[in-house]
């Protein structure tokens, strides 16, 4: 198989949104793009040994929130807490906020969860 077929298979397996990847690829060299896609994040995440939060929004347009969260839960790593926030996007920004106004303004639900988690640690 050629590299394009391997990449397509890998992207499908990992549940990446193809429109986002096309957008991303337009801004990265082939080498940088391939390095990003080939990186073995799974091993790193699977073997985490420090308390870790993994948050994703159910309306994430970049990756499949259910597929990703179920996959990470399947590792059964006691150090990883997985949470899917309904109706939030990839950046967990405020619900219904106008596009371009809230990239760094996180919705209160994940923000409060992070603060509470830190205070417990």
PDB file of C-alpha atoms in Angstrom:
ATOM      1  CA  UNK A   1       0.000   0.000   0.000  1.00  0.00           C
ATOM      2  CA  UNK A   2       1.150   3.511  -0.684  1.00  0.00           C
ATOM      3  CA  UNK A   3       1.438   6.263   1.916  1.00  0.00           C
ATOM      4  CA  UNK A   4      -1.895   7.875   0.929  1.00  0.00           C
ATOM      5  CA  UNK A   5      -3.789   4.632   1.538  1.00  0.00           C
ATOM      6  CA  UNK A   6      -2.020   4.102   4.857  1.00  0.00           C
ATOM      7  CA  UNK A   7      -2.816   7.654   5.927  1.00  0.00           C
ATOM      8  CA  UNK A   8      -6.478   7.343   4.939  1.00  0.00           C
ATOM      9  CA  UNK A   9      -6.779   4.111   6.911  1.00  0.00           C
ATOM     10  CA  UNK A  10      -5.082   5.643   9.946  1.00  0.00           C
ATOM     11  CA  UNK A  11      -7.286   8.744   9.874  1.00  0.00           C
ATOM     12  CA  UNK A  12     -10.439   6.661   9.601  1.00  0.00           C
ATOM     13  CA  UNK A  13      -9.312   4.430  12.469  1.00  0.00           C
ATOM     14  CA  UNK A  14      -8.644   7.431  14.698  1.00  0.00           C
ATOM     15  CA  UNK A  15     -11.960   9.089  13.815  1.00  0.00           C
ATOM     16  CA  UNK A  16     -10.547  12.353  12.482  1.00  0.00           C
ATOM     17  CA  UNK A  17     -12.861  14.732  10.658  1.00  0.00           C
ATOM     18  CA  UNK A  18     -11.653  14.809   7.048  1.00  0.00           C
ATOM     19  CA  UNK A  19     -12.740  18.416   6.395  1.00  0.00           C
ATOM     20  CA  UNK A  20     -10.639  19.605   9.316  1.00  0.00           C
ATOM     21  CA  UNK A  21      -7.658  17.549   8.191  1.00  0.00           C
ATOM     22  CA  UNK A  22      -7.928  18.972   4.668  1.00  0.00           C
ATOM     23  CA  UNK A  23      -7.918  22.461   6.178  1.00  0.00           C
ATOM     24  CA  UNK A  24      -4.951  21.568   8.392  1.00  0.00           C
ATOM     25  CA  UNK A  25      -2.993  19.954   5.558  1.00  0.00           C
ATOM     26  CA  UNK A  26      -3.321  23.126   3.478  1.00  0.00           C
ATOM     27  CA  UNK A  27      -1.286  24.953   6.143  1.00  0.00           C
ATOM     28  CA  UNK A  28       1.340  22.314   6.891  1.00  0.00           C
ATOM     29  CA  UNK A  29       4.087  20.793   4.808  1.00  0.00           C
ATOM     30  CA  UNK A  30       3.625  17.128   3.906  1.00  0.00           C
ATOM     31  CA  UNK A  31       6.369  16.125   6.343  1.00  0.00           C
ATOM     32  CA  UNK A  32       4.856  18.033   9.278  1.00  0.00           C
ATOM     33  CA  UNK A  33       1.362  16.762   8.479  1.00  0.00           C
ATOM     34  CA  UNK A  34       2.525  13.147   8.284  1.00  0.00           C
ATOM     35  CA  UNK A  35       4.456  13.492  11.541  1.00  0.00           C
ATOM     36  CA  UNK A  36       1.315  14.798  13.236  1.00  0.00           C
ATOM     37  CA  UNK A  37      -0.785  11.924  11.913  1.00  0.00           C
ATOM     38  CA  UNK A  38       1.782   9.191  12.586  1.00  0.00           C
ATOM     39  CA  UNK A  39       2.547  10.280  16.149  1.00  0.00           C
ATOM     40  CA  UNK A  40       1.682   7.532  18.611  1.00  0.00           C
ATOM     41  CA  UNK A  41      -0.409   9.468  21.113  1.00  0.00           C
ATOM     42  CA  UNK A  42      -2.213   6.283  22.094  1.00  0.00           C
ATOM     43  CA  UNK A  43       0.800   4.797  23.878  1.00  0.00           C
ATOM     44  CA  UNK A  44       1.416   8.033  25.767  1.00  0.00           C
ATOM     45  CA  UNK A  45      -2.211   8.331  26.868  1.00  0.00           C
ATOM     46  CA  UNK A  46      -2.583   4.629  27.646  1.00  0.00           C
ATOM     47  CA  UNK A  47       0.462   4.746  29.945  1.00  0.00           C
ATOM     48  CA  UNK A  48      -0.194   8.004  31.792  1.00  0.00           C
ATOM     49  CA  UNK A  49       0.687   7.668  35.455  1.00  0.00           C
ATOM     50  CA  UNK A  50      -0.344  11.112  36.673  1.00  0.00           C
ATOM     51  CA  UNK A  51      -3.904  12.351  37.254  1.00  0.00           C
ATOM     52  CA  UNK A  52      -5.221  13.583  33.905  1.00  0.00           C
ATOM     53  CA  UNK A  53      -8.460  15.121  32.677  1.00  0.00           C
ATOM     54  CA  UNK A  54      -9.609  14.308  29.151  1.00  0.00           C
ATOM     55  CA  UNK A  55     -12.423  16.621  28.094  1.00  0.00           C
ATOM     56  CA  UNK A  56     -14.194  16.746  24.755  1.00  0.00           C
ATOM     57  CA  UNK A  57     -17.307  18.516  23.520  1.00  0.00           C
ATOM     58  CA  UNK A  58     -20.103  16.468  21.973  1.00  0.00           C
ATOM     59  CA  UNK A  59     -20.231  18.953  19.066  1.00  0.00           C
ATOM     60  CA  UNK A  60     -16.501  18.697  18.318  1.00  0.00           C
ATOM     61  CA  UNK A  61     -16.030  19.180  14.569  1.00  0.00           C
ATOM     62  CA  UNK A  62     -12.408  18.002  14.621  1.00  0.00           C
ATOM     63  CA  UNK A  63     -12.772  14.554  16.148  1.00  0.00           C
ATOM     64  CA  UNK A  64     -15.521  12.117  17.001  1.00  0.00           C
ATOM     65  CA  UNK A  65     -16.239  12.773  20.689  1.00  0.00           C
ATOM     66  CA  UNK A  66     -17.964   9.450  21.368  1.00  0.00           C
ATOM     67  CA  UNK A  67     -15.368   7.379  19.544  1.00  0.00           C
ATOM     68  CA  UNK A  68     -12.467   9.172  21.258  1.00  0.00           C
ATOM     69  CA  UNK A  69     -13.924   9.114  24.758  1.00  0.00           C
ATOM     70  CA  UNK A  70     -14.973   5.451  24.497  1.00  0.00           C
ATOM     71  CA  UNK A  71     -11.538   4.550  23.172  1.00  0.00           C
ATOM     72  CA  UNK A  72      -9.717   6.306  26.008  1.00  0.00           C
ATOM     73  CA  UNK A  73     -12.075   4.746  28.565  1.00  0.00           C
ATOM     74  CA  UNK A  74     -11.222   1.335  27.099  1.00  0.00           C
ATOM     75  CA  UNK A  75      -7.648   1.786  28.378  1.00  0.00           C
ATOM     76  CA  UNK A  76      -9.045   1.437  31.916  1.00  0.00           C
ATOM     77  CA  UNK A  77      -6.355   3.791  33.160  1.00  0.00           C
ATOM     78  CA  UNK A  78      -7.214   4.844  36.716  1.00  0.00           C
ATOM     79  CA  UNK A  79      -5.344   8.130  36.233  1.00  0.00           C
ATOM     80  CA  UNK A  80      -7.530   9.381  33.363  1.00  0.00           C
ATOM     81  CA  UNK A  81     -10.899  11.002  33.991  1.00  0.00           C
ATOM     82  CA  UNK A  82     -12.914  11.275  30.766  1.00  0.00           C
ATOM     83  CA  UNK A  83     -15.811  13.708  30.385  1.00  0.00           C
ATOM     84  CA  UNK A  84     -17.918  14.584  27.334  1.00  0.00           C
ATOM     85  CA  UNK A  85     -19.632  17.968  27.588  1.00  0.00           C
ATOM     86  CA  UNK A  86     -22.936  18.121  25.730  1.00  0.00           C
ATOM     87  CA  UNK A  87     -23.346  20.775  23.034  1.00  0.00           C
ATOM     88  CA  UNK A  88     -19.780  22.088  23.372  1.00  0.00           C
ATOM     89  CA  UNK A  89     -17.209  22.231  20.596  1.00  0.00           C
ATOM     90  CA  UNK A  90     -13.545  21.237  20.378  1.00  0.00           C
ATOM     91  CA  UNK A  91     -12.465  24.238  22.446  1.00  0.00           C
ATOM     92  CA  UNK A  92     -15.225  23.786  25.057  1.00  0.00           C
ATOM     93  CA  UNK A  93     -16.281  27.384  24.508  1.00  0.00           C
ATOM     94  CA  UNK A  94     -19.536  28.901  25.684  1.00  0.00           C
ATOM     95  CA  UNK A  95     -22.661  27.423  24.143  1.00  0.00           C
ATOM     96  CA  UNK A  96     -24.206  29.497  21.355  1.00  0.00           C
ATOM     97  CA  UNK A  97     -21.411  32.085  21.431  1.00  0.00           C
ATOM     98  CA  UNK A  98     -20.894  33.929  18.130  1.00  0.00           C
ATOM     99  CA  UNK A  99     -18.123  32.432  16.012  1.00  0.00           C
ATOM    100  CA  UNK A 100     -14.808  34.180  16.547  1.00  0.00           C
ATOM    101  CA  UNK A 101     -15.739  35.780  19.853  1.00  0.00           C
ATOM    102  CA  UNK A 102     -15.113  33.038  22.342  1.00  0.00           C
ATOM    103  CA  UNK A 103     -12.159  30.853  21.401  1.00  0.00           C
ATOM    104  CA  UNK A 104     -10.570  31.364  24.801  1.00  0.00           C
ATOM    105  CA  UNK A 105     -13.757  31.806  26.828  1.00  0.00           C
ATOM    106  CA  UNK A 106     -14.493  28.335  28.152  1.00  0.00           C
ATOM    107  CA  UNK A 107     -18.026  27.336  29.075  1.00  0.00           C
ATOM    108  CA  UNK A 108     -18.681  27.327  32.824  1.00  0.00           C
ATOM    109  CA  UNK A 109     -19.326  23.561  33.073  1.00  0.00           C
ATOM    110  CA  UNK A 110     -15.841  22.385  32.025  1.00  0.00           C
ATOM    111  CA  UNK A 111     -14.206  25.371  33.695  1.00  0.00           C
ATOM    112  CA  UNK A 112     -15.867  24.575  37.039  1.00  0.00           C
ATOM    113  CA  UNK A 113     -14.971  20.897  36.641  1.00  0.00           C
ATOM    114  CA  UNK A 114     -11.293  21.816  36.128  1.00  0.00           C
ATOM    115  CA  UNK A 115     -11.268  24.176  39.113  1.00  0.00           C
ATOM    116  CA  UNK A 116     -12.945  21.598  41.360  1.00  0.00           C
ATOM    117  CA  UNK A 117     -10.566  18.870  40.187  1.00  0.00           C
ATOM    118  CA  UNK A 118      -7.508  21.021  40.912  1.00  0.00           C
ATOM    119  CA  UNK A 119      -8.792  21.986  44.358  1.00  0.00           C
ATOM    120  CA  UNK A 120      -9.278  18.290  45.229  1.00  0.00           C
ATOM    121  CA  UNK A 121      -5.725  17.451  44.171  1.00  0.00           C
TER     122      UNK A 121
END
